[in-house]
Tab-separated table of C-alpha atoms and ligand atoms in Angstrom:
chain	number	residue	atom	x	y	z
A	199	UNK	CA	8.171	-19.748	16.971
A	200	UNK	CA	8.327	-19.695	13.574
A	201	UNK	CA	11.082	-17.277	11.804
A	202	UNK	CA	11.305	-15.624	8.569
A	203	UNK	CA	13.664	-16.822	6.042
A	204	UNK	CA	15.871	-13.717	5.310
A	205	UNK	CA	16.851	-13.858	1.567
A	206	UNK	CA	18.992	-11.921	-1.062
A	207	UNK	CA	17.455	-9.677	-2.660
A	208	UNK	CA	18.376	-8.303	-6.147
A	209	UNK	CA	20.707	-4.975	-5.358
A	210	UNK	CA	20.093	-3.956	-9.148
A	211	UNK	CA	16.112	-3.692	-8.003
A	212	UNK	CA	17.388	-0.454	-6.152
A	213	UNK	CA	19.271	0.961	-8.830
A	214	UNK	CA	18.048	3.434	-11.271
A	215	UNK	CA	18.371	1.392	-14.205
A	216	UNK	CA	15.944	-1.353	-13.099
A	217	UNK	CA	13.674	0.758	-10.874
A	218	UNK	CA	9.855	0.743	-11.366
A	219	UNK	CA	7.090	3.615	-12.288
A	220	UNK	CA	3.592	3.509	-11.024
A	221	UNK	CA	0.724	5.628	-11.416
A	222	UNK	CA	-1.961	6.047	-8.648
A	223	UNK	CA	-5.588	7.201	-9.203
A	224	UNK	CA	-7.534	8.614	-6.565
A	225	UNK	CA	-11.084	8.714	-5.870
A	226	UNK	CA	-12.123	9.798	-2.902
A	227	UNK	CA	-15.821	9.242	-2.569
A	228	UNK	CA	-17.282	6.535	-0.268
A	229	UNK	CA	-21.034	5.551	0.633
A	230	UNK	CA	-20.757	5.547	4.345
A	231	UNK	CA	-17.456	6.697	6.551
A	232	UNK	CA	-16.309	3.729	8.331
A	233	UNK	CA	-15.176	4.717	11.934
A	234	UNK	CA	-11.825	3.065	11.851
A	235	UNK	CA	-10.727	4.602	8.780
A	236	UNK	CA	-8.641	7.445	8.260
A	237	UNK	CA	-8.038	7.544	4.905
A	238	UNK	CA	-8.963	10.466	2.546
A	239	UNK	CA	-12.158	9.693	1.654
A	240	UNK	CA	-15.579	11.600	1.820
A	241	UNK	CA	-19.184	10.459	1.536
A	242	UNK	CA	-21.282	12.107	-0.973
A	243	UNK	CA	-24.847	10.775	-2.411
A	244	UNK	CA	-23.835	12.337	-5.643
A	245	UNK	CA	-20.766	12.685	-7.802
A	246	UNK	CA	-20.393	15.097	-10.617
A	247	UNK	CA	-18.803	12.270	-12.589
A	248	UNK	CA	-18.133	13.695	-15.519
A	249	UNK	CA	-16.174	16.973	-13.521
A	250	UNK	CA	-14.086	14.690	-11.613
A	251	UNK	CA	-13.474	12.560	-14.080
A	252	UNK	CA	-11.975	15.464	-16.564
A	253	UNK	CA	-10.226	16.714	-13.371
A	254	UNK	CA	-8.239	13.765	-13.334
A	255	UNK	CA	-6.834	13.707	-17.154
A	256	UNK	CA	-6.449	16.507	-16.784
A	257	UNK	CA	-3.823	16.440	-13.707
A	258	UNK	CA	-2.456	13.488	-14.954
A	259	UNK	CA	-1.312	15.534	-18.068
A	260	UNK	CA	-0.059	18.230	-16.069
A	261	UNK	CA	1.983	15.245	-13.901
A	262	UNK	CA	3.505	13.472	-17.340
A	263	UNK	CA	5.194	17.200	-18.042
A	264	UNK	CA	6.948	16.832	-14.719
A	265	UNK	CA	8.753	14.286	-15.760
A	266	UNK	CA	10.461	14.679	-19.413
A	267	UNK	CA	12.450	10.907	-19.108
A	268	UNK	CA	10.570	8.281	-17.633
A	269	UNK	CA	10.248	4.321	-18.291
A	270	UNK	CA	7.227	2.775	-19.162
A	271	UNK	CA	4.306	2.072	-16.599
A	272	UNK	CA	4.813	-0.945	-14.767
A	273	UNK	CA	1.636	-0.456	-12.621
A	274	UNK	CA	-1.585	1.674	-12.178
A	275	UNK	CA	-3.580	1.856	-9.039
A	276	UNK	CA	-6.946	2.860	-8.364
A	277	UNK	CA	-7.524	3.465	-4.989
A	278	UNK	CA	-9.741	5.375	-2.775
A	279	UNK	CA	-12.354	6.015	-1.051
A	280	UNK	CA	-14.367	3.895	-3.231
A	281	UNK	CA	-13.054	2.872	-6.459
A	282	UNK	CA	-15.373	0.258	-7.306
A	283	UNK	CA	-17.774	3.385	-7.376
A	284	UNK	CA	-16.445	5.089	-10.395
A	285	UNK	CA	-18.125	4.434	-13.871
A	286	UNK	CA	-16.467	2.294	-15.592
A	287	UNK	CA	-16.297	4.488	-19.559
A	288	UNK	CA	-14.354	6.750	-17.143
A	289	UNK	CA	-11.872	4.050	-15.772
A	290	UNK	CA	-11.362	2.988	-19.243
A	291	UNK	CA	-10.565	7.065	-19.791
A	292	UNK	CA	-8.175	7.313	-17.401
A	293	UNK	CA	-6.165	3.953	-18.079
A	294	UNK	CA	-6.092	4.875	-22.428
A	295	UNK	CA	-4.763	8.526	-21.074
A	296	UNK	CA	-2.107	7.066	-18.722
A	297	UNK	CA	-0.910	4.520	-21.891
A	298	UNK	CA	-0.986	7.132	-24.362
A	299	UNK	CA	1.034	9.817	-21.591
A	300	UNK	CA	3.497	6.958	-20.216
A	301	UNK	CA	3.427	3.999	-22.205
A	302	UNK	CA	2.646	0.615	-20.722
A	303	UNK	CA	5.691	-1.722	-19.948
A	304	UNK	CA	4.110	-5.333	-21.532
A	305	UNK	CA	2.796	-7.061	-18.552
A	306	UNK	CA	1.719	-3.535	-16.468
A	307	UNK	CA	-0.342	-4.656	-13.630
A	308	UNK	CA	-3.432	-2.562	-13.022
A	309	UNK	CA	-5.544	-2.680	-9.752
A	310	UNK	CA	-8.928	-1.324	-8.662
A	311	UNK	CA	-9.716	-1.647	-4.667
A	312	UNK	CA	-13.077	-2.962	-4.407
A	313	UNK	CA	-16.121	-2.807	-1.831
A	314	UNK	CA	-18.087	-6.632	-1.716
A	315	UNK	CA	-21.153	-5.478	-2.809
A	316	UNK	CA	-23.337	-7.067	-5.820
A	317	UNK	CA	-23.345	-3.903	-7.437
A	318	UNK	CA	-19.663	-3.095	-6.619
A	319	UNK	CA	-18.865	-6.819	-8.506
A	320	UNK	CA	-20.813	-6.359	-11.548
A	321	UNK	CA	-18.485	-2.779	-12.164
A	322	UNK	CA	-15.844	-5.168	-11.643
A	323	UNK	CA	-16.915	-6.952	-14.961
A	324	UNK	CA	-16.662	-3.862	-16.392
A	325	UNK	CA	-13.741	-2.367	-15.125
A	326	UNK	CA	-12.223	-5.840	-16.710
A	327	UNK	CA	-13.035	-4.827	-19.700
A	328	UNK	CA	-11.625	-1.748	-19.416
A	329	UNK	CA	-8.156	-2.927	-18.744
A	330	UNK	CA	-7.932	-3.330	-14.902
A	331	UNK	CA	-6.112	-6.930	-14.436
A	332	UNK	CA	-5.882	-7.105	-10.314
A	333	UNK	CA	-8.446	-6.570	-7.857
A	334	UNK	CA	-8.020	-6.014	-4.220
A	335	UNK	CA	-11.414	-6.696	-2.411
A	336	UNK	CA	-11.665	-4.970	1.328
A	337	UNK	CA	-13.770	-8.148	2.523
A	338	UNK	CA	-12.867	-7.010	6.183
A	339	UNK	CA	-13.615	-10.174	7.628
A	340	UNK	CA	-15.620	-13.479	7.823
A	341	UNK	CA	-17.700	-13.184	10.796
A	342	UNK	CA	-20.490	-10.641	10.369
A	343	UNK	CA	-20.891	-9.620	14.406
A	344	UNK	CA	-16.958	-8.172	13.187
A	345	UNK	CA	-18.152	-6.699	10.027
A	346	UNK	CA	-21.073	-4.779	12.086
A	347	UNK	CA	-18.511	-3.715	14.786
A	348	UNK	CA	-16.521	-2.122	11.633
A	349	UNK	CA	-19.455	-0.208	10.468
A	350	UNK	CA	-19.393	-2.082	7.130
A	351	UNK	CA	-22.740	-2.113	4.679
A	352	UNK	CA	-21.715	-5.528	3.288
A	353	UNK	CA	-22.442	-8.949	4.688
A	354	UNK	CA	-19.883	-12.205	4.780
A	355	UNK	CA	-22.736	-13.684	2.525
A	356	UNK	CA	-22.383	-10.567	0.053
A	357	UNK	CA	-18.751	-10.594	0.320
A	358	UNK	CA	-18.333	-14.261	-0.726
A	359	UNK	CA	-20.583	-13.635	-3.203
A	360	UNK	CA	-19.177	-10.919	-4.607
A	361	UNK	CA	-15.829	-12.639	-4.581
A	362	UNK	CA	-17.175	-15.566	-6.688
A	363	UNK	CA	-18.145	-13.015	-9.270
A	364	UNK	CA	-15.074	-11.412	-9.466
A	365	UNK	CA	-12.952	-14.521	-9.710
A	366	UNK	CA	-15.047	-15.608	-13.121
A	367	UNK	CA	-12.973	-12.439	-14.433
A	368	UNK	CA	-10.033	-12.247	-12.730
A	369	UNK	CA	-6.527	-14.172	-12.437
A	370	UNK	CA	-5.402	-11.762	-9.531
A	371	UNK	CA	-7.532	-11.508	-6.594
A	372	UNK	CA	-6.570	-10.309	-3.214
A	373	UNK	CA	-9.294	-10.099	-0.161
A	374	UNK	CA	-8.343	-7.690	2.944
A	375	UNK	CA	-9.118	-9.098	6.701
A	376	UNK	CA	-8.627	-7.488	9.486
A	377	UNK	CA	-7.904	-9.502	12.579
A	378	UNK	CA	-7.319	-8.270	16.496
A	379	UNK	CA	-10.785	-6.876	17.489
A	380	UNK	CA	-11.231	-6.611	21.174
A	381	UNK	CA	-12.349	-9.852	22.561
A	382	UNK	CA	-10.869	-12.000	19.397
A	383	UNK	CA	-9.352	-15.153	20.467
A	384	UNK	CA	-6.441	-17.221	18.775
A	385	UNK	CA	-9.748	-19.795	18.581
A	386	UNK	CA	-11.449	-17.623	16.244
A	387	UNK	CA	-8.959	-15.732	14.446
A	388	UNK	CA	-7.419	-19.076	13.314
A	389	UNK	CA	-10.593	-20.508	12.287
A	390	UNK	CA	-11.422	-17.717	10.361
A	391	UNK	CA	-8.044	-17.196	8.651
A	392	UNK	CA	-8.173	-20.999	8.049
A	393	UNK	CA	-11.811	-20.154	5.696
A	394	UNK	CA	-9.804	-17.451	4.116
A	395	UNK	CA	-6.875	-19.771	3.473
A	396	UNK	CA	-8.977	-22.080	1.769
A	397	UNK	CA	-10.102	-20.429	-0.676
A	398	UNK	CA	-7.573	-20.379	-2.443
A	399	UNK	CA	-6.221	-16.767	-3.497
A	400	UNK	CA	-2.543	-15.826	-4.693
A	401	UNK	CA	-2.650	-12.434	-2.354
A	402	UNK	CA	-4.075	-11.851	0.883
A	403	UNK	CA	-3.653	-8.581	3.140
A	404	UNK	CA	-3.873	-9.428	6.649
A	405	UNK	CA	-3.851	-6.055	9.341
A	406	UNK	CA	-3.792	-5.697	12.738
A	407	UNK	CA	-6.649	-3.486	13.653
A	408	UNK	CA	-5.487	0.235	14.936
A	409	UNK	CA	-6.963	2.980	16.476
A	410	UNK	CA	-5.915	5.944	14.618
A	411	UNK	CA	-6.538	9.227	15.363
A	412	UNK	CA	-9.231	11.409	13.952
A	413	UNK	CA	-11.581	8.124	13.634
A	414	UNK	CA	-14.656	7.624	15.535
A	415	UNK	CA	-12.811	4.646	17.039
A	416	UNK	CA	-10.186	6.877	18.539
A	417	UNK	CA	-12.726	9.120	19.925
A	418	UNK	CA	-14.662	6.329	21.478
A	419	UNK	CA	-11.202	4.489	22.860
A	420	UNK	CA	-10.680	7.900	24.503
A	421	UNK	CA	-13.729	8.134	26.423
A	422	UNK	CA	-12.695	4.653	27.821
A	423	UNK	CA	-13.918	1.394	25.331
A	424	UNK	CA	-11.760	-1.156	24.386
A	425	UNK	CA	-11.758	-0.830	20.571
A	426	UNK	CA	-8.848	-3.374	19.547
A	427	UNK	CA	-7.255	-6.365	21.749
A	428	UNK	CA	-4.274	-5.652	23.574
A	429	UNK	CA	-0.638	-5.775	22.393
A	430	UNK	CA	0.555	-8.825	23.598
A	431	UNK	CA	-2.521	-10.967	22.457
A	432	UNK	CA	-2.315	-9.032	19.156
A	433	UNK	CA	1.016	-10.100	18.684
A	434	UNK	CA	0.127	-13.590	19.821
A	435	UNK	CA	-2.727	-13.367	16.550
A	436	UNK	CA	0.341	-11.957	14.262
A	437	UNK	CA	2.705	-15.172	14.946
A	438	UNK	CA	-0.468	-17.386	14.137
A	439	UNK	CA	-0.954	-15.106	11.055
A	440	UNK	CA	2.320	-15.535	10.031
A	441	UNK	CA	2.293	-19.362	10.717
A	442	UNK	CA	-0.770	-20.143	8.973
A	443	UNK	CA	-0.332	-18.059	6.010
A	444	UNK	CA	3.357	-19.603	5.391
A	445	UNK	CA	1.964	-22.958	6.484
A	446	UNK	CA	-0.643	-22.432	3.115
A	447	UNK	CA	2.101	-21.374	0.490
A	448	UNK	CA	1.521	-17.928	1.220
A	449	UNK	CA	4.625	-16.190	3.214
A	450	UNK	CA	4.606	-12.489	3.954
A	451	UNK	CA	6.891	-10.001	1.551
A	452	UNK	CA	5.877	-7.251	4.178
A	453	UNK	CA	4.288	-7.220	7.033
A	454	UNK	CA	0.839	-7.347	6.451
A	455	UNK	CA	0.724	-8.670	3.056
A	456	UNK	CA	1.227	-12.645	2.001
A	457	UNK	CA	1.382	-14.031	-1.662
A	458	UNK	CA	2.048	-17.432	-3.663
A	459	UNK	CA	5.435	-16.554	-5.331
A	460	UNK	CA	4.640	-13.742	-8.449
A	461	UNK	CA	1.271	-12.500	-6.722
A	462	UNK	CA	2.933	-9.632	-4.921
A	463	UNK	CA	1.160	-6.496	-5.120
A	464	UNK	CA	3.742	-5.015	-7.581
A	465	UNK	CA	2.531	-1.444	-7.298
A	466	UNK	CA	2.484	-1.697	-3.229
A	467	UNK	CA	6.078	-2.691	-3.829
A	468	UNK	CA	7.046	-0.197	-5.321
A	469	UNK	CA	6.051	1.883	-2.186
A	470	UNK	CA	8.447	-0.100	-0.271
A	471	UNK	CA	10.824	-0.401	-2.821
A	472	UNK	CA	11.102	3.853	-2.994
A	473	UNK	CA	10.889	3.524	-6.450
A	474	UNK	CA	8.751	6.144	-8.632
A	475	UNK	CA	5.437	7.162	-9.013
A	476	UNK	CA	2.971	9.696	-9.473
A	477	UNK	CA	-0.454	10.249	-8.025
A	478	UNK	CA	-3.269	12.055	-9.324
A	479	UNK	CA	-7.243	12.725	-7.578
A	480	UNK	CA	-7.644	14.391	-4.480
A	481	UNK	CA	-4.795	14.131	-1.233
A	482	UNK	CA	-2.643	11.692	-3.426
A	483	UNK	CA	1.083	11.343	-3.385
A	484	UNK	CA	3.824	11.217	-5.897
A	485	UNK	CA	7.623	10.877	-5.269
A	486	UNK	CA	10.022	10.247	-8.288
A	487	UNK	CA	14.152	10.665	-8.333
A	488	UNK	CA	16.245	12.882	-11.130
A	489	UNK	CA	19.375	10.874	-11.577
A	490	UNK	CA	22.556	12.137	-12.002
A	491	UNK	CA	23.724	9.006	-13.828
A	492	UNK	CA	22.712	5.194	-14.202
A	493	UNK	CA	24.441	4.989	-10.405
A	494	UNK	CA	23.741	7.812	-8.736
A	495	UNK	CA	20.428	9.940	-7.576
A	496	UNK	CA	20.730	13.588	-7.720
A	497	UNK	CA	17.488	14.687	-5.972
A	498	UNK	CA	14.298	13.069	-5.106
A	499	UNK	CA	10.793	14.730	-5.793
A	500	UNK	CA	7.857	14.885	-3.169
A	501	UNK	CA	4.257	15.865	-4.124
A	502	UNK	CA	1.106	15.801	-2.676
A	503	UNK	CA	-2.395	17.110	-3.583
A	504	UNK	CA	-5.558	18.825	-1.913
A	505	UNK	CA	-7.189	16.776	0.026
A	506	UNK	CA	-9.910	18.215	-0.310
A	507	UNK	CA	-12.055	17.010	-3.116
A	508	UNK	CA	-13.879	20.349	-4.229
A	509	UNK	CA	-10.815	22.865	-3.281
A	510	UNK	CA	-8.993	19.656	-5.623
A	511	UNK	CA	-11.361	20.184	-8.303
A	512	UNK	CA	-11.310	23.779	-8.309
A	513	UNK	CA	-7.617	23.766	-8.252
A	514	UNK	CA	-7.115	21.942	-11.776
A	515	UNK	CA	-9.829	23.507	-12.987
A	516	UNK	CA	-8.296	26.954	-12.697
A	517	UNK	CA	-4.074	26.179	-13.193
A	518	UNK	CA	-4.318	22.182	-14.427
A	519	UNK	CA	-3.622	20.395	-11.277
A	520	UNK	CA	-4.064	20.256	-7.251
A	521	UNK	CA	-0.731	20.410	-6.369
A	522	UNK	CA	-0.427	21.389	-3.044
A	523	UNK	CA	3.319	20.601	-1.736
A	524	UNK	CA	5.988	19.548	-3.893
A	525	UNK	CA	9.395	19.514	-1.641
A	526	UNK	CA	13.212	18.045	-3.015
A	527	UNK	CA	13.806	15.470	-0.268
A	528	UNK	CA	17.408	15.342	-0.306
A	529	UNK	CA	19.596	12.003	-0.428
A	530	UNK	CA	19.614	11.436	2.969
A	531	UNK	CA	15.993	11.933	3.195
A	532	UNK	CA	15.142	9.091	0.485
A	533	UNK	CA	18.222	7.294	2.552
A	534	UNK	CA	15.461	6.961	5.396
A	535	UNK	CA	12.592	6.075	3.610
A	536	UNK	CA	14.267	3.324	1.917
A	537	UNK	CA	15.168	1.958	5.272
A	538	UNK	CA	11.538	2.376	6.498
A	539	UNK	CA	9.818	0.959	4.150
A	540	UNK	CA	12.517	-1.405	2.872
A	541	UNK	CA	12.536	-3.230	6.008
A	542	UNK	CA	8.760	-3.937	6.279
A	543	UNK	CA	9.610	-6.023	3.495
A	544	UNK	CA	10.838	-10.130	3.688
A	545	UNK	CA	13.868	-9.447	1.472
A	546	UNK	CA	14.326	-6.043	3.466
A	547	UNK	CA	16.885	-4.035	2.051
A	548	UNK	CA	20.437	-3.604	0.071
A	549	UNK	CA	23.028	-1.590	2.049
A	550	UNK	CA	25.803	-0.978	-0.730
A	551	UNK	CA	22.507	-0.142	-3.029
A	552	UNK	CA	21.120	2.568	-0.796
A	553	UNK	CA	24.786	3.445	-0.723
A	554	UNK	CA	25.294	3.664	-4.505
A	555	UNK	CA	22.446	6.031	-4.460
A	556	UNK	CA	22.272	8.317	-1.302
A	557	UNK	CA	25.875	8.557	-0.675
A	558	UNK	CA	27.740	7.344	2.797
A	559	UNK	CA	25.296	5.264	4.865
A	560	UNK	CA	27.371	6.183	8.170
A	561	UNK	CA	25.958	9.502	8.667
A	562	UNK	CA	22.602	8.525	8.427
A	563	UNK	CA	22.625	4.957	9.979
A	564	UNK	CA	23.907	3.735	13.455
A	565	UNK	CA	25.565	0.403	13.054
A	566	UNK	CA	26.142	0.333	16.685
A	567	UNK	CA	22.338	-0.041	17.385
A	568	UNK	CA	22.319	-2.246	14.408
A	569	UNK	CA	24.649	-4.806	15.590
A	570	UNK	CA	22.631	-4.602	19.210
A	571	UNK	CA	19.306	-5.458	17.323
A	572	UNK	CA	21.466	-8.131	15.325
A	573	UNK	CA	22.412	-9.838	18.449
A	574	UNK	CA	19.142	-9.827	19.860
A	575	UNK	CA	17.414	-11.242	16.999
A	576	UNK	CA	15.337	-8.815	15.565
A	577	UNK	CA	17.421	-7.825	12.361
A	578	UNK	CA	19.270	-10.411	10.607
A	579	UNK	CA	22.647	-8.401	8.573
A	580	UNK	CA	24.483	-10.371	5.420
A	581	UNK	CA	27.515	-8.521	5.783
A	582	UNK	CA	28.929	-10.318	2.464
A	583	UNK	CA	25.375	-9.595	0.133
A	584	UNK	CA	25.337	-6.515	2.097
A	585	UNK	CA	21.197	-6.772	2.891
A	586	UNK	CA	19.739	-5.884	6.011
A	587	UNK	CA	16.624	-7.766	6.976
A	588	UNK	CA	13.708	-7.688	9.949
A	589	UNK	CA	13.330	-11.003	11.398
A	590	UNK	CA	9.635	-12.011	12.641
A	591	UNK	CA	10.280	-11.216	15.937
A	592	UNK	CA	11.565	-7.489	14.895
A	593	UNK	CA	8.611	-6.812	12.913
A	594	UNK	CA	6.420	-6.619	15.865
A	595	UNK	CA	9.269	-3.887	17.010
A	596	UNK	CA	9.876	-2.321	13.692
A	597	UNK	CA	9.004	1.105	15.145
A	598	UNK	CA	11.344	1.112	17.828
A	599	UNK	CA	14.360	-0.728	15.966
A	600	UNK	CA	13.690	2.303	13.495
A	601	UNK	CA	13.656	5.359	15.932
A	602	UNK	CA	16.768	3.907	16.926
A	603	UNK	CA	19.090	3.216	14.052
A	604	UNK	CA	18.309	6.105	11.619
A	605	UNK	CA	20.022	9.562	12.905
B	727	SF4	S1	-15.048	2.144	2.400
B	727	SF4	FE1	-12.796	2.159	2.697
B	727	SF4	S2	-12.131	4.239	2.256
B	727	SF4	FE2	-14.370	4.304	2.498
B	727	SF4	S3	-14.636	4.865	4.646
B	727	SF4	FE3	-14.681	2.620	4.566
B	727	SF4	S4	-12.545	1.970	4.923
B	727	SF4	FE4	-12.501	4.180	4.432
């Protein structure tokens, strides 16, 4: 079976001195609700554009006052919903606002998720133009009886299609597949990751399929259909995943997501990372720290917005932004999301770091389940680097390992 290679990572990544800033964009409209997804996103025929789009300056402005001392943008995100769906004169808006409000570090990376559609790859063009340097394409899969299953309006034909387009324009391109539909083999799933392999790309993002709930999936898995393949056969189709993608020069840094080395998704890491960033547009989520020194956090801010896109818009119409929550996790909080999302990544995480910043680690860790977890193979601990790191086999457990070693 093949492992993962545990290696050190850089403990000065964690510290506040080196840490990163994003910015995420949200728009939330889509053309059709897919019935797997539950992300916040709402299908509308029409889009006051110009409303929205003023909305989110303006919240952004209201977010840059939140935080006085901040360094220099080292990514912007646009997600969604549908990105790919805004004009582009307003994604050129938004990304001169967020440079004139933060300040661009020299080689910020700047994403837009994209649908495979003709139209959806000639914006692309555009959005180029405007400043977006990374595109993430949710190409789903190569096998259109899949595709139809997922209630997708594209086509494998459109999506490679619309992928050649977008590579005339763009250095960084990453496709999304899903794999583990109900029925898949290891037959099929490895020819079609094979196809995806050969194309070439620096990033791909390869999930598991799962039912979550509020979907149409999850309603239909509850009256009784098998809507994803079972466990044990999905775990067999991760180790191939894993195999393959490693096999091409493309090794998972998390879980799901595999890049040549320097294609990483640096926003996405900076999610895993717990570093800082804000997020602006309807149900999005910001979390940065106030230091005490270069060593130490003092608190760590949570925010998130409306969902909602019209009680959103309404919002920052009438006080400047949708704010909805804003809570001071304290250190031990930020303690346990840097261990959850730390170890989803390949170079996992940086005890004495976490340390440096939250305070002790006892209190909040159990080194006695670590240790068990150590010996059976499913964390791998560098006592002398101090890192902590999920093996392959303990990534198909990293929910368990985590309910039990964070108190
Ligand atoms: S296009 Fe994306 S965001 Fe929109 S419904 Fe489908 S999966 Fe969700």
């Amino acid at each position: 079976m093949y492992k993962l290679e545990p290696y050190q990572k850089d403990p000065a990544s964690c510290l506040p001195s080196d840490r990163k800033f994003g910015l995420y964009v949200h728009w939330p409209f889509c053309r059709a609700k897919c019935p797997y997804c539950d992300f916040n996103s709402h299908v509308r025929t029409t889009v006051d554009e110009k409303a929205f789009g003023n909305a989110l300056l303006t919240e952004m402005t209201h977010m840059a006052s939140l935080l006085p001392e901040h360094p220099s943008l080292s990514s912007l995100f646009f997600g969604g919903g549908t990105p790919s769906l805004m004009p582009p004169w307003l994604v050129e808006q938004l990304i001169i606002h967020a440079q004139n409000l933060f300040g661009f570090a020299t080689d910020i990376e700047i994403t837009a998720e994209a649908n495979p559609t003709s139209t959806e790859a000639k914006s692309m063009l555009e959005f180029r133009q405007a400043g977006v340097n990374r595109v993430s394409i949710g190409v789903q899969s190569l096998d259109d009886a899949n595709l139809r299953f997922l209630g997708r309006e594209h086509s494998v034909k459109d999506a490679l299609a619309a992928l050649d387009s977008v590579r005339t324009a763009f250095d960084r391109v990453s496709i999304d597949l899903i794999y583990a539909f109900p029925g898949q083999s290891a037959k099929a799933w490895s020819t079609m990751l094979g196809e995806a392999l050969s194309l070439g790309l620096g990033h791909l993002s390869l999930y598991q399929l799962t039912i979550e709930a509020g979907t149409i999936f999850h309603t239909r898995q509850r009256k009784g259909e098998m809507m994803a393949l079972d466990d044990d056969r999905a775990a067999d189709l991760y180790e191939i995943t894993q195999g393959m993608a490693t096999s091409a020069g493309l090794p998972a840094y998390e879980i799901s997501n595999h890049a040549t080395i320097g294609q990483e998704c640096r926003h996405n890491l900076n999610y895993w990372r717990t570093a800082d960033w804000i997020g602006v547009g309807p149900g999005a989520h910001g979390r940065f720290a106030v230091y005490e020194s270069k060593q130490r956090c003092l608190s760590r801010t949570a925010i998130t917005t409306r969902r909602s896109p019209a009680r959103w818009l309404n919002a920052v119409n009438t006080i400047g932004h949708g704010i909805e929550k804003k809570e001071i996790d304290t250190p031990r909080d930020w303690a346990h999301e840097m261990v959850m999302m730390g170890l989803r990544l390949r170079d996992g995480i940086h005890l004495d770091a976490i340390k440096t910043l939250c305070g002790p680690i006892e209190s909040w860790l159990d080194f006695s389940a670590v240790d068990q977890y150590v010996d059976c193979g499913w964390l791998h601990h560098e006592h002398e680097t101090s890192s902590l790191v999920t093996t392959s086999d303990g990534c198909l457990r990293l929910n368990h390992i985590l309910s039990t070693i964070l108190r």
